[in-house]
C-alpha positions as a printed NumPy array, in Angstrom:
array([[108.722, 101.018,  85.54 ],
       [106.062, 101.204,  88.256],
       [105.582, 104.189,  90.574],
       [103.5  , 103.961,  93.757],
       [102.233, 106.889,  95.852],
       [101.537, 105.716,  99.412],
       [100.162, 107.567, 102.444],
       [ 99.443, 104.729, 104.893],
       [101.229, 101.604, 106.073],
       [ 98.575,  99.562, 104.269],
       [ 99.468, 101.348, 101.023],
       [103.152, 100.64 , 101.623],
       [102.477,  96.992, 102.408],
       [100.393,  96.439,  99.272],
       [102.935,  98.268,  97.087],
       [105.751,  96.113,  98.47 ],
       [103.782,  92.891,  98.031],
       [102.943,  93.754,  94.433],
       [106.535,  94.76 ,  93.699],
       [107.961,  91.597,  95.275],
       [105.631,  89.546,  93.102],
       [106.906,  91.193,  89.883],
       [110.635,  90.51 ,  89.848],
       [110.903,  91.242,  86.12 ],
       [109.872,  94.9  ,  86.54 ],
       [111.285,  98.002,  88.252],
       [109.383,  99.53 ,  91.173],
       [109.698, 102.946,  92.854],
       [107.631, 103.481,  96.016],
       [107.147, 106.948,  97.551],
       [105.77 , 106.683, 101.09 ],
       [104.468, 109.898, 102.706],
       [105.062, 108.658, 106.233],
       [103.854, 111.741, 108.098],
       [100.185, 110.932, 107.388],
       [100.297, 108.24 , 110.09 ],
       [103.252, 109.697, 112.011],
       [105.429, 106.719, 111.168],
       [108.775, 106.195, 109.435],
       [110.546, 103.762, 107.132],
       [113.076, 103.311, 109.948],
       [110.537, 101.043, 111.638],
       [110.941,  98.524, 108.835],
       [113.905,  96.397, 107.849],
       [114.216,  97.262, 104.152],
       [117.925,  96.526, 103.771],
       [117.394,  93.229, 101.954],
       [114.854,  94.328,  99.362],
       [115.691,  93.081,  95.864],
       [117.448,  95.56 ,  93.59 ],
       [114.361,  96.175,  91.445],
       [112.416,  97.629,  94.416],
       [113.305, 101.051,  95.864],
       [111.428, 102.852,  98.644],
       [111.608, 106.594,  99.344],
       [110.224, 108.415, 102.386],
       [108.395, 111.675, 101.803],
       [106.619, 114.327, 103.849],
       [103.317, 115.762, 102.624],
       [103.691, 119.113, 104.356],
       [107.215, 119.676, 103.048],
       [106.212, 118.683,  99.521],
       [103.242, 121.056,  99.551],
       [105.304, 123.878, 101.085],
       [108.012, 123.573,  98.419],
       [105.492, 123.231,  95.596],
       [103.401, 126.269,  96.542],
       [106.241, 128.684,  97.318],
       [105.677, 130.633,  94.088],
       [102.774, 131.473,  91.777],
       [103.265, 128.646,  89.219],
       [103.386, 126.107,  92.048],
       [100.288, 127.582,  93.684],
       [ 98.393, 127.443,  90.393],
       [ 99.515, 123.846,  89.77 ],
       [ 98.364, 122.79 ,  93.246],
       [ 95.026, 124.577,  92.787],
       [ 94.405, 122.727,  89.519],
       [ 95.534, 119.411,  90.986],
       [ 93.063, 119.646,  93.873],
       [ 90.244, 120.199,  91.348],
       [ 91.421, 117.634,  88.788],
       [ 91.759, 120.298,  86.089],
       [ 94.332, 120.102,  83.296],
       [ 97.599, 122.003,  83.794],
       [ 99.899, 123.358,  81.055],
       [103.491, 122.154,  80.9  ],
       [104.706, 125.498,  82.249],
       [102.934, 124.783,  85.535],
       [103.944, 121.105,  85.59 ],
       [107.543, 122.306,  85.745],
       [106.852, 123.498,  89.3  ],
       [105.93 , 119.93 ,  90.248],
       [109.055, 118.41 ,  88.675],
       [111.237, 121.058,  90.336],
       [109.818, 120.11 ,  93.737],
       [110.18 , 116.373,  93.098],
       [113.785, 116.881,  91.972],
       [114.665, 118.895,  95.081],
       [113.159, 116.43 ,  97.538],
       [113.596, 113.092,  95.738],
       [116.22 , 113.483,  92.981],
       [116.65 , 109.765,  92.293],
       [112.916, 109.267,  91.952],
       [112.598, 112.382,  89.773],
       [115.157, 111.005,  87.305],
       [113.052, 107.909,  86.749],
       [109.625, 109.557,  86.916],
       [110.708, 111.719,  83.984],
       [107.974, 113.445,  82.057],
       [105.198, 111.465,  83.641],
       [104.752, 108.98 ,  80.771],
       [107.795, 106.771,  81.33 ],
       [106.051, 104.226,  83.534],
       [102.864, 103.139,  85.277],
       [101.538, 105.275,  88.127],
       [ 99.76 , 103.337,  90.892],
       [ 97.539, 105.156,  93.399],
       [ 95.459, 103.909,  96.311],
       [ 93.225, 106.876,  97.013],
       [ 93.055, 109.048,  93.91 ],
       [ 91.406, 111.794,  95.946],
       [ 94.077, 112.426,  98.589],
       [ 96.2  , 115.507,  98.028],
       [ 99.506, 113.881,  97.152],
       [ 97.844, 111.449,  94.757],
       [ 96.145, 114.379,  93.024],
       [ 99.436, 116.178,  92.457],
       [101.062, 113.13 ,  90.823],
       [ 97.907, 112.29 ,  88.879],
       [ 97.928, 115.708,  87.22 ],
       [101.23 , 115.122,  85.399],
       [100.352, 111.715,  83.931],
       [ 98.199, 110.692,  80.989],
       [ 96.861, 107.669,  82.845],
       [ 97.084, 105.826,  86.152],
       [ 95.788, 102.71 ,  87.888],
       [ 94.406, 102.04 ,  91.361],
       [ 94.996,  99.417,  94.014],
       [ 92.093,  98.869,  96.389],
       [ 92.323, 100.925,  99.562],
       [ 89.456,  99.391, 101.507],
       [ 85.677,  99.398, 101.793],
       [ 85.383, 102.765, 100.025],
       [ 86.151, 101.083,  96.707],
       [ 82.954,  99.059,  96.902],
       [ 80.272, 101.738,  97.205],
       [ 79.319, 105.043,  95.646],
       [ 79.92 , 108.395,  97.329],
       [ 76.998, 110.828,  97.217],
       [ 77.656, 114.157,  95.499],
       [ 75.83 , 117.426,  96.301],
       [ 73.271, 118.709,  93.807],
       [ 75.478, 121.47 ,  92.407],
       [ 77.841, 118.794,  91.   ],
       [ 75.054, 116.999,  89.139],
       [ 74.986, 119.003,  85.847],
       [ 78.724, 118.779,  85.109],
       [ 78.819, 115.098,  86.11 ],
       [ 75.943, 114.383,  83.736],
       [ 77.79 , 116.199,  80.938],
       [ 80.858, 114.051,  81.633],
       [ 78.774, 110.901,  81.28 ],
       [ 79.147, 109.9  ,  84.926],
       [ 76.403, 109.046,  87.437],
       [ 75.113, 112.529,  88.158],
       [ 74.517, 112.181,  91.899],
       [ 77.206, 109.769,  93.055],
       [ 80.936, 109.151,  92.601],
       [ 82.772, 105.859,  92.191],
       [ 86.465, 105.543,  93.027],
       [ 88.284, 105.101,  89.728],
       [ 85.67 , 106.764,  87.506],
       [ 88.217, 109.214,  86.017],
       [ 88.694, 108.397,  82.315],
       [ 92.467, 108.335,  82.887],
       [ 92.109, 105.475,  85.378],
       [ 93.015, 102.375,  83.379],
       [ 92.337,  99.686,  85.942],
       [ 91.512,  98.847,  89.559],
       [ 93.155,  95.943,  91.365],
       [ 90.624,  94.714,  93.917],
       [ 90.105,  91.749,  96.204],
       [ 86.542,  91.425,  94.913],
       [ 86.44 ,  93.088,  91.465],
       [ 82.955,  91.753,  90.796],
       [ 81.639,  93.83 ,  93.714],
       [ 82.983,  97.169,  92.498],
       [ 80.326,  99.798,  91.625],
       [ 78.736,  99.02 ,  88.282],
       [ 80.103, 102.177,  86.626],
       [ 83.744, 101.088,  87.145],
       [ 83.351,  97.319,  87.357],
       [ 84.775,  96.799,  83.87 ],
       [ 88.084,  98.246,  85.112],
       [ 88.389,  95.702,  87.918],
       [ 90.978,  92.927,  88.091],
       [ 91.766,  90.566,  90.978],
       [ 94.634,  91.168,  93.396],
       [ 96.987,  88.197,  93.114],
       [ 99.992,  89.24 ,  95.178],
       [ 98.862,  88.885,  98.797],
       [ 99.45 ,  85.201,  99.409],
       [102.687,  84.252,  97.641],
       [105.397,  82.483,  99.702],
       [108.164,  84.894,  98.652],
       [106.1  ,  87.949,  99.534],
       [105.274,  86.481, 102.949],
       [108.944,  85.687, 103.581],
       [110.025,  89.213, 102.72 ],
       [107.271,  90.876, 104.758],
       [108.086,  88.711, 107.792],
       [111.73 ,  89.753, 107.464],
       [110.78 ,  93.425, 107.175],
       [108.468,  93.226, 110.191],
       [111.334,  91.96 , 112.342],
       [111.742,  89.169, 114.836],
       [110.023,  88.617, 118.134],
       [106.404,  88.592, 116.923],
       [104.454,  85.601, 118.189],
       [101.98 ,  84.951, 115.365],
       [100.881,  81.737, 117.052],
       [ 99.631,  83.819, 119.976],
       [ 97.804,  86.195, 117.639],
       [ 95.975,  83.272, 116.021],
       [ 94.753,  82.057, 119.418],
       [ 93.662,  85.5  , 120.566],
       [ 91.003,  88.073, 119.856],
       [ 92.617,  91.237, 118.535],
       [ 90.861,  94.416, 119.64 ],
       [ 91.832,  97.018, 117.029],
       [ 91.127, 100.486, 118.368],
       [ 89.95 , 103.465, 116.319],
       [ 90.154, 107.23 , 116.995],
       [ 86.456, 107.36 , 117.841],
       [ 86.983, 110.561, 119.824],
       [ 87.491, 112.349, 116.499],
       [ 83.737, 111.979, 116.031],
       [ 81.735, 114.91 , 117.375],
       [ 79.474, 112.751, 119.54 ],
       [ 82.207, 110.728, 121.292],
       [ 84.874, 111.982, 123.697],
       [ 87.939, 110.127, 124.936],
       [ 86.224, 108.978, 128.142],
       [ 83.319, 107.49 , 126.169],
       [ 85.739, 105.791, 123.785],
       [ 87.648, 104.171, 126.636],
       [ 84.395, 103.064, 128.3  ],
       [ 83.332, 101.386, 125.057],
       [ 86.612,  99.501, 124.71 ],
       [ 86.518,  98.555, 128.41 ],
       [ 83.178,  96.851, 127.724],
       [ 84.713,  94.956, 124.802],
       [ 87.79 ,  93.91 , 126.806],
       [ 85.67 ,  92.699, 129.712],
       [ 83.446,  90.671, 127.377],
       [ 86.432,  89.037, 125.668],
       [ 88.307,  88.212, 128.859],
       [ 85.112,  86.726, 130.289],
       [ 85.295,  84.141, 127.487],
       [ 88.771,  83.139, 128.76 ],
       [ 90.202,  84.074, 125.339],
       [ 93.59 ,  85.759, 125.096],
       [ 93.31 ,  89.391, 124.096],
       [ 95.728,  91.565, 122.116],
       [ 95.315,  95.326, 121.854],
       [ 96.244,  96.909, 118.536],
       [ 96.302, 100.714, 118.619],
       [ 95.329, 102.815, 115.615],
       [ 98.33 , 104.711, 114.14 ],
       [ 96.688, 108.114, 114.786],
       [ 96.04 , 107.407, 118.459],
       [ 98.216, 108.025, 121.485],
       [ 98.849, 104.692, 123.249],
       [ 99.033, 106.578, 126.552],
       [ 95.255, 107.089, 126.326],
       [ 94.88 , 103.357, 126.869],
       [ 97.393, 102.98 , 129.723],
       [ 94.809, 101.9  , 132.316],
       [ 92.957,  99.663, 129.866],
       [ 96.135,  97.985, 128.617],
       [ 97.419,  97.065, 132.058],
       [ 97.967,  93.316, 132.16 ],
       [ 97.085,  92.866, 128.473],
       [ 99.259,  92.047, 125.449],
       [ 99.852,  95.05 , 123.202],
       [100.785,  94.487, 119.545],
       [103.941,  96.269, 118.326],
       [103.078,  99.768, 117.113],
       [104.872,  99.308, 113.793],
       [102.949,  96.123, 112.96 ],
       [ 99.861,  96.997, 110.881],
       [ 96.767,  94.884, 111.171],
       [ 97.164,  93.836, 107.549],
       [100.559,  92.256, 108.312],
       [ 99.046,  90.281, 111.179],
       [ 96.409,  88.901, 108.82 ],
       [ 98.772,  88.104, 105.952],
       [101.475,  86.425, 108.029],
       [ 99.215,  84.384, 110.307],
       [ 98.891,  80.784, 109.162],
       [ 95.38 ,  80.47 , 110.638],
       [ 92.415,  82.898, 110.536],
       [ 92.514,  85.479, 113.326],
       [ 89.601,  87.151, 115.093],
       [ 89.445,  90.96 , 115.088],
       [ 87.023,  93.236, 116.948],
       [ 86.865,  96.861, 115.889],
       [ 84.557,  99.8  , 115.213],
       [ 84.307, 102.139, 112.201],
       [ 87.424, 100.964, 110.402],
       [ 88.206,  99.413, 107.031],
       [ 91.539,  97.979, 108.204],
       [ 91.845,  94.408, 107.014],
       [ 89.04 ,  94.684, 104.473],
       [ 89.894,  92.583, 101.442],
       [ 92.267,  90.264, 103.321],
       [ 89.635,  87.881, 104.686]])
């Protein structure tokens, strides 16, 4: 049995592709859709094989239910700090999982009845599930898997005692992490490189057929292959850039692309409001909101050209 904890559409896509490639195993996917304000209703999942089941969750509701009493609050506190929790506190987690996702809770059992797959071991929902298992594995999330993250000086002594690089963190360094599926395992940070294994489920014919069916009809992938896709990012979340500056930047990009007489497709970031781009998008082709950039790359028969800023979307699918 395989359990996947997903917070983004990319996570969901990779979990589905892996599950579809392993027909001899059971797969349970929990997708916390509120992180990107999306929903499973946007996908046609009616024809998934019987060994693959997808559940939609809500991070805020899960956290609210979990922390409604003292044991749940203590469990959550320990989970956020990756500290061990006694079974008495773990019961608060299983109670919450049973209330919100009873079918999943039956199969997840005591935490050791299957393989737990995470994408970002540091996000809050991943931390809560990680705390009740003896071990877990990772699937590459993006560029963050391929470099160290600097740690402040006050973390150095304890990290040195744990036998980890004292001043920097590598995704997957936890001793409970058994493996990391990556597009380029040889480029993982040296401290975790021995855990790396290649991703082999992105380019199988059956997976592509299923993903195309789930994405729905009416998507002209031939047009995407002939066009330059401008993938926007919520740059106005940065302190030094406001919405007006962001739009001016993308206007420069659009003008440069259209000057080359290339077709242009706008792909909005899931956290952005498409209305912000109303003036810019006038007369341009806009990609369906539910269609993640990763699906465009996987399902296109020819390489596609993408222009973006400050995003890891598509990394690993080149």
